[in-house]
JSON list of C-alpha atoms in Angstrom, two decimals:
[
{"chain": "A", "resi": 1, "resn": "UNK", "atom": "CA", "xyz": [-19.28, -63.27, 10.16]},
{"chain": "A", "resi": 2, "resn": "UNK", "atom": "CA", "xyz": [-21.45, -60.14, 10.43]},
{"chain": "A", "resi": 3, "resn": "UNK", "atom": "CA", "xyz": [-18.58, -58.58, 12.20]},
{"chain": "A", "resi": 4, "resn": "UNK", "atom": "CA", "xyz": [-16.18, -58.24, 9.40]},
{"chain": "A", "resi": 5, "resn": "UNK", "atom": "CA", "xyz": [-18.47, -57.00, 6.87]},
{"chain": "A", "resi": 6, "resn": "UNK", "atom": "CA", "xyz": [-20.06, -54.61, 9.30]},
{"chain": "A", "resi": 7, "resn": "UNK", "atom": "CA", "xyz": [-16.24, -53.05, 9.82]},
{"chain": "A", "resi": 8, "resn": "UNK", "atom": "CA", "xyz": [-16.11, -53.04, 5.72]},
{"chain": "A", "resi": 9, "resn": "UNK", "atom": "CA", "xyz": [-19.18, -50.60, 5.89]},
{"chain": "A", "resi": 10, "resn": "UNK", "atom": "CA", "xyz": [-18.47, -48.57, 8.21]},
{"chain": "A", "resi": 11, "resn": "UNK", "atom": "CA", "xyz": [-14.38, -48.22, 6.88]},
{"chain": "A", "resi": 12, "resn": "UNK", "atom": "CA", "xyz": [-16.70, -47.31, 3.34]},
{"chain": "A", "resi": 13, "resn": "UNK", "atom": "CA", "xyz": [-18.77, -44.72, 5.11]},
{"chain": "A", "resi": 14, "resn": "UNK", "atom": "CA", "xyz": [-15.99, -43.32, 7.59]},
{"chain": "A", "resi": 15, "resn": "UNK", "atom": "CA", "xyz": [-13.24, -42.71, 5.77]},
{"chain": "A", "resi": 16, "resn": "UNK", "atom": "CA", "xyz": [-14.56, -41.29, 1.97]},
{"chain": "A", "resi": 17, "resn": "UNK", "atom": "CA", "xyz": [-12.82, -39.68, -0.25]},
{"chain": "A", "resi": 18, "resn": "UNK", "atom": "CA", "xyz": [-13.64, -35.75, -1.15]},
{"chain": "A", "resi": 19, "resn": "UNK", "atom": "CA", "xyz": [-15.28, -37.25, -4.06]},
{"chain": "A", "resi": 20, "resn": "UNK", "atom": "CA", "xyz": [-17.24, -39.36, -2.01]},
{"chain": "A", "resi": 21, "resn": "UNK", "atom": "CA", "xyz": [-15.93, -43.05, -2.86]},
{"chain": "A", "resi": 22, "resn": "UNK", "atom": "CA", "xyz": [-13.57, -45.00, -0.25]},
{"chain": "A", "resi": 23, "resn": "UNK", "atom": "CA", "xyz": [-11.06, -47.40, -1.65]},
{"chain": "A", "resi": 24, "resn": "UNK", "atom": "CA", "xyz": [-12.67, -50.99, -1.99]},
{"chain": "A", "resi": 25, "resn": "UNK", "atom": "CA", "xyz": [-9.34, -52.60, -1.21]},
{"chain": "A", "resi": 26, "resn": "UNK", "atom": "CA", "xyz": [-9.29, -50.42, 1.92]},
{"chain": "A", "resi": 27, "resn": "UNK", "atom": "CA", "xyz": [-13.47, -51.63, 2.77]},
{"chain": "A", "resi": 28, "resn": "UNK", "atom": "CA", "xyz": [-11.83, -55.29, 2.11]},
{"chain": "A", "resi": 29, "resn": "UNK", "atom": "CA", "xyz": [-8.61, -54.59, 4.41]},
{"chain": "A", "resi": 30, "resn": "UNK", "atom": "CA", "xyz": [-10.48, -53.83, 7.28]},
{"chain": "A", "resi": 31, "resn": "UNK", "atom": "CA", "xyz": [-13.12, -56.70, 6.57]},
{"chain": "A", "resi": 32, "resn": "UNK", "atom": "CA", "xyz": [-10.10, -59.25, 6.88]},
{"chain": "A", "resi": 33, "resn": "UNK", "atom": "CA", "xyz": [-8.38, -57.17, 9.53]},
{"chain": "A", "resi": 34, "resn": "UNK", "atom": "CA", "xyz": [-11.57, -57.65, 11.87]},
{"chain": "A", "resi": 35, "resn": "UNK", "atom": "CA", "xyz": [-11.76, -61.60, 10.73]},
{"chain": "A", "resi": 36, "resn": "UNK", "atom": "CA", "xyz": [-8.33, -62.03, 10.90]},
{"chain": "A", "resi": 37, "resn": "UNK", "atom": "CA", "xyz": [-8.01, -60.73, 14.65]},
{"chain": "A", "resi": 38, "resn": "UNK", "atom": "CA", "xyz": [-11.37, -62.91, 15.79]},
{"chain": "A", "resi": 39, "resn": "UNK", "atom": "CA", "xyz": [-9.71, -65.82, 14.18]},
{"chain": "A", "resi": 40, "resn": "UNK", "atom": "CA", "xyz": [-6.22, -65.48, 15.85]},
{"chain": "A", "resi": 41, "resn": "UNK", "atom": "CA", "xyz": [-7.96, -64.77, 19.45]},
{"chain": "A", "resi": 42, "resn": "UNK", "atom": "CA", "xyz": [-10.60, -67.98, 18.55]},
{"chain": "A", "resi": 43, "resn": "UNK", "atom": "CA", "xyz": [-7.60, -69.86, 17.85]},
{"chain": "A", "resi": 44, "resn": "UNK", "atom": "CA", "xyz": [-5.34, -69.05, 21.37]},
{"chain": "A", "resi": 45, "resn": "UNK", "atom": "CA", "xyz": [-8.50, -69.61, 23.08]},
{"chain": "A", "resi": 46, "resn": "UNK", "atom": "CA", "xyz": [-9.14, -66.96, 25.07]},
{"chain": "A", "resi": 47, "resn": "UNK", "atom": "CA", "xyz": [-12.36, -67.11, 26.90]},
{"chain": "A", "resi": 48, "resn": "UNK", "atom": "CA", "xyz": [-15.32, -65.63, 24.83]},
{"chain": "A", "resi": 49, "resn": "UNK", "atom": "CA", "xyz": [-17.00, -64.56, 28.04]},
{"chain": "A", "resi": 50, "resn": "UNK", "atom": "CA", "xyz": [-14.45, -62.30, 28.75]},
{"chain": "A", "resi": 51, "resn": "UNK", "atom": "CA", "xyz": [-14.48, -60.51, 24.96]},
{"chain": "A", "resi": 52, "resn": "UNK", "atom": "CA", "xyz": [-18.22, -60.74, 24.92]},
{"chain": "A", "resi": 53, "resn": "UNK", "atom": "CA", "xyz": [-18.39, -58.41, 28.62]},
{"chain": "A", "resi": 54, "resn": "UNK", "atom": "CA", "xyz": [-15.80, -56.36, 27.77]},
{"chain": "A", "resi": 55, "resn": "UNK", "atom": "CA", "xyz": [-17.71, -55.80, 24.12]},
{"chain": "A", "resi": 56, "resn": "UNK", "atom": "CA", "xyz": [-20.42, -55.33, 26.50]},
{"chain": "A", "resi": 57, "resn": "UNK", "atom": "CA", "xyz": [-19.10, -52.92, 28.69]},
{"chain": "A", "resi": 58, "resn": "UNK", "atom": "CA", "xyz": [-17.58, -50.47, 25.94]},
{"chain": "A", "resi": 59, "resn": "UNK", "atom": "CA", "xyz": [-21.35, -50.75, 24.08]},
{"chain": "A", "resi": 60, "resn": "UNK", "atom": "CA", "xyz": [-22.92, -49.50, 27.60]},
{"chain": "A", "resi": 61, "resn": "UNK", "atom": "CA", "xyz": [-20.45, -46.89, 28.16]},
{"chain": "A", "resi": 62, "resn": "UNK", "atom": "CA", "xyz": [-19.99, -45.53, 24.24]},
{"chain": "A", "resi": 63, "resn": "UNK", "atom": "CA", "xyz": [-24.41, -45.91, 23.32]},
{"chain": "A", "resi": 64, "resn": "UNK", "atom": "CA", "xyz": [-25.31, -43.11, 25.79]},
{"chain": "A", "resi": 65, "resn": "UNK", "atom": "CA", "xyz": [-22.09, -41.04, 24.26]},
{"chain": "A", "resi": 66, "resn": "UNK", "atom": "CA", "xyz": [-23.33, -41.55, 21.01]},
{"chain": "A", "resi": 67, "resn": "UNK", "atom": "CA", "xyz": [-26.52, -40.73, 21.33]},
{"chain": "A", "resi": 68, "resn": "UNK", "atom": "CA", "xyz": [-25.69, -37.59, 23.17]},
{"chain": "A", "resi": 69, "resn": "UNK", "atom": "CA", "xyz": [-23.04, -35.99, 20.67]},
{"chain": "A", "resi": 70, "resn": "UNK", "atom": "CA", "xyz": [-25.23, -36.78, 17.66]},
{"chain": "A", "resi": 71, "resn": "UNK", "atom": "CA", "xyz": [-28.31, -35.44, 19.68]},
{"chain": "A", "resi": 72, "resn": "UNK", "atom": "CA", "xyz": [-25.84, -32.19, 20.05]},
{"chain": "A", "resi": 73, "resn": "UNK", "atom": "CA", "xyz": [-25.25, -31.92, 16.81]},
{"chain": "A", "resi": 74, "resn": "UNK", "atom": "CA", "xyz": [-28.32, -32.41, 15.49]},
{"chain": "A", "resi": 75, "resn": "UNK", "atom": "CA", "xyz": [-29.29, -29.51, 17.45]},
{"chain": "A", "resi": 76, "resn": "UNK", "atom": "CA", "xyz": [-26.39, -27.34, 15.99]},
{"chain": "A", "resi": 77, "resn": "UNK", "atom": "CA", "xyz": [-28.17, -24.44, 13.72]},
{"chain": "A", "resi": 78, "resn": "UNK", "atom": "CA", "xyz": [-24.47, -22.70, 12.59]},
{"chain": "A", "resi": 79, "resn": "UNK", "atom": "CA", "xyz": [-23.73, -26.03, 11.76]},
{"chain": "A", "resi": 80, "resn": "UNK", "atom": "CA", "xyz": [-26.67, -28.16, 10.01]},
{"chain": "A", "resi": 81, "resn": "UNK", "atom": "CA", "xyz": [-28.82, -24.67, 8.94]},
{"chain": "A", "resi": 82, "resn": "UNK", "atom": "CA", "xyz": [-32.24, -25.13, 8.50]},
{"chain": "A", "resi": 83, "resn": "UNK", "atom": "CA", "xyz": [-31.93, -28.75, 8.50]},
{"chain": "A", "resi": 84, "resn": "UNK", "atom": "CA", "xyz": [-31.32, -28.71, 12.17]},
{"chain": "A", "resi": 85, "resn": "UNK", "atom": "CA", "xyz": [-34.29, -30.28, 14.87]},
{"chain": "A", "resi": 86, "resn": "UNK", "atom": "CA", "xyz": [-37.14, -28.97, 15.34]},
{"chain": "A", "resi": 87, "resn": "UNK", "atom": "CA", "xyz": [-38.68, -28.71, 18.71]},
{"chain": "A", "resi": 88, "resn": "UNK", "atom": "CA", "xyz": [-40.86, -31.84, 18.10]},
{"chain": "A", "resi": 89, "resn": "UNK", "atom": "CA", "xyz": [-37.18, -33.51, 17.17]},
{"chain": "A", "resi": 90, "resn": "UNK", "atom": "CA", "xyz": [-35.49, -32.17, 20.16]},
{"chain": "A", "resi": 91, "resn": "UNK", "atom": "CA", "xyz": [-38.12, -33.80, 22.05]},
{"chain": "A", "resi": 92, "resn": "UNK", "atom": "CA", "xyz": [-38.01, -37.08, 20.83]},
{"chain": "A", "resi": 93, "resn": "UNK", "atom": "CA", "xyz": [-34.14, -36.73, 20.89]},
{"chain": "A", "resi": 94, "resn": "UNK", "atom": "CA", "xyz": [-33.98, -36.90, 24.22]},
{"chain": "A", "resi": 95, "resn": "UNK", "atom": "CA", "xyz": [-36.99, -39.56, 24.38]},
{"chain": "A", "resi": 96, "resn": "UNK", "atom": "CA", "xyz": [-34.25, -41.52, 22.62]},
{"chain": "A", "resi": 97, "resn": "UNK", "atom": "CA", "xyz": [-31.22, -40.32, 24.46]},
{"chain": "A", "resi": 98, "resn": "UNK", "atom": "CA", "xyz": [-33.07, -41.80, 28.06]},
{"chain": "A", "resi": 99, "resn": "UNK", "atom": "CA", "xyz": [-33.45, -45.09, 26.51]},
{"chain": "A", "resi": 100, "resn": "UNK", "atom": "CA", "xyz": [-29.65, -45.02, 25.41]},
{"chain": "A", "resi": 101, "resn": "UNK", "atom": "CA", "xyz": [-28.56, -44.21, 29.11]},
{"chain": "A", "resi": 102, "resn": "UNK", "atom": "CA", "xyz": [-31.14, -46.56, 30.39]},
{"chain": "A", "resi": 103, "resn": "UNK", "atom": "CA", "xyz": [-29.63, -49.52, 27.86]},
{"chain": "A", "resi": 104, "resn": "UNK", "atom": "CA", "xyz": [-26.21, -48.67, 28.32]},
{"chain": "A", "resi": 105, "resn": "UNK", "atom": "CA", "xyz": [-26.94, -48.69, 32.39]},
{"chain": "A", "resi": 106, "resn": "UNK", "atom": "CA", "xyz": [-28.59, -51.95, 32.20]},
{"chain": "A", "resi": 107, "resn": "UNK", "atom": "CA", "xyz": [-25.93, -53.66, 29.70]},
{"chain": "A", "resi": 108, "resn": "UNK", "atom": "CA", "xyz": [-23.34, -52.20, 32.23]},
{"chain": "A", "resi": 109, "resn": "UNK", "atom": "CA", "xyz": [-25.04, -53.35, 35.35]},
{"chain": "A", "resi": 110, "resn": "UNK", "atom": "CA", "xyz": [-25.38, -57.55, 33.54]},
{"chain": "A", "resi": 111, "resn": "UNK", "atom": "CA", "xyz": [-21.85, -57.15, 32.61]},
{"chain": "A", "resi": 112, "resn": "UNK", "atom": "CA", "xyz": [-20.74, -56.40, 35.95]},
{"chain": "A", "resi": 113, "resn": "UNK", "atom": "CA", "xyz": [-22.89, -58.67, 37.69]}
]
């Protein structure tokens, strides 16, 4: 169940309007949309082990991504001004960017296993 309201938040955050506010019925869409699909595939019974790895396998492939873009970013002074890192950020950015890889190696290497 945490699934489809996690997709509702994340619709709310992602895709604001200029002024800031997403549509609710589009939050609510998305919501169903996720707990409509988990119910159809529950429903044909398709093997949760499969959708778990493969969930599994895009999470230890797209963490370390993540973590690296928003580390580049985050870096970016033309872009983010004086509220870019500082050199004490930088370094625990890539403290934190290790430990993605290092996850996202590990989650890879059970889901393959």
């Amino acid at each position: 169940i945490t699934a489809p309201l996690a997709a509702g938040l994340v619709t709310a955050s992602v895709f604001r309007s200029k002024e800031g506010v997403v549509s609710e019925r589009f939050s609510k869409f998305a919501a169903i949309l996720v707990f409509a699909i988990g119910w159809v595939i529950t429903m044909v019974g398709s093997a949760p082990i499969k959708i778990i790895k493969f969930a599994q396998i895009a999470n230890g492939i797209l963490l370390p991504i993540v973590a690296i873009t928003l580390f580049i970013l985050s870096r970016n002074k033309s872009l983010l001004g004086e509220l870019a890192n500082t050199k004490g950020q930088n370094l625990l950015g890539i403290i934190l960017v290790l430990f993605t890889l290092i996850l996202g190696l590990m989650g890879l290497s059970k889901a393959l296993s």
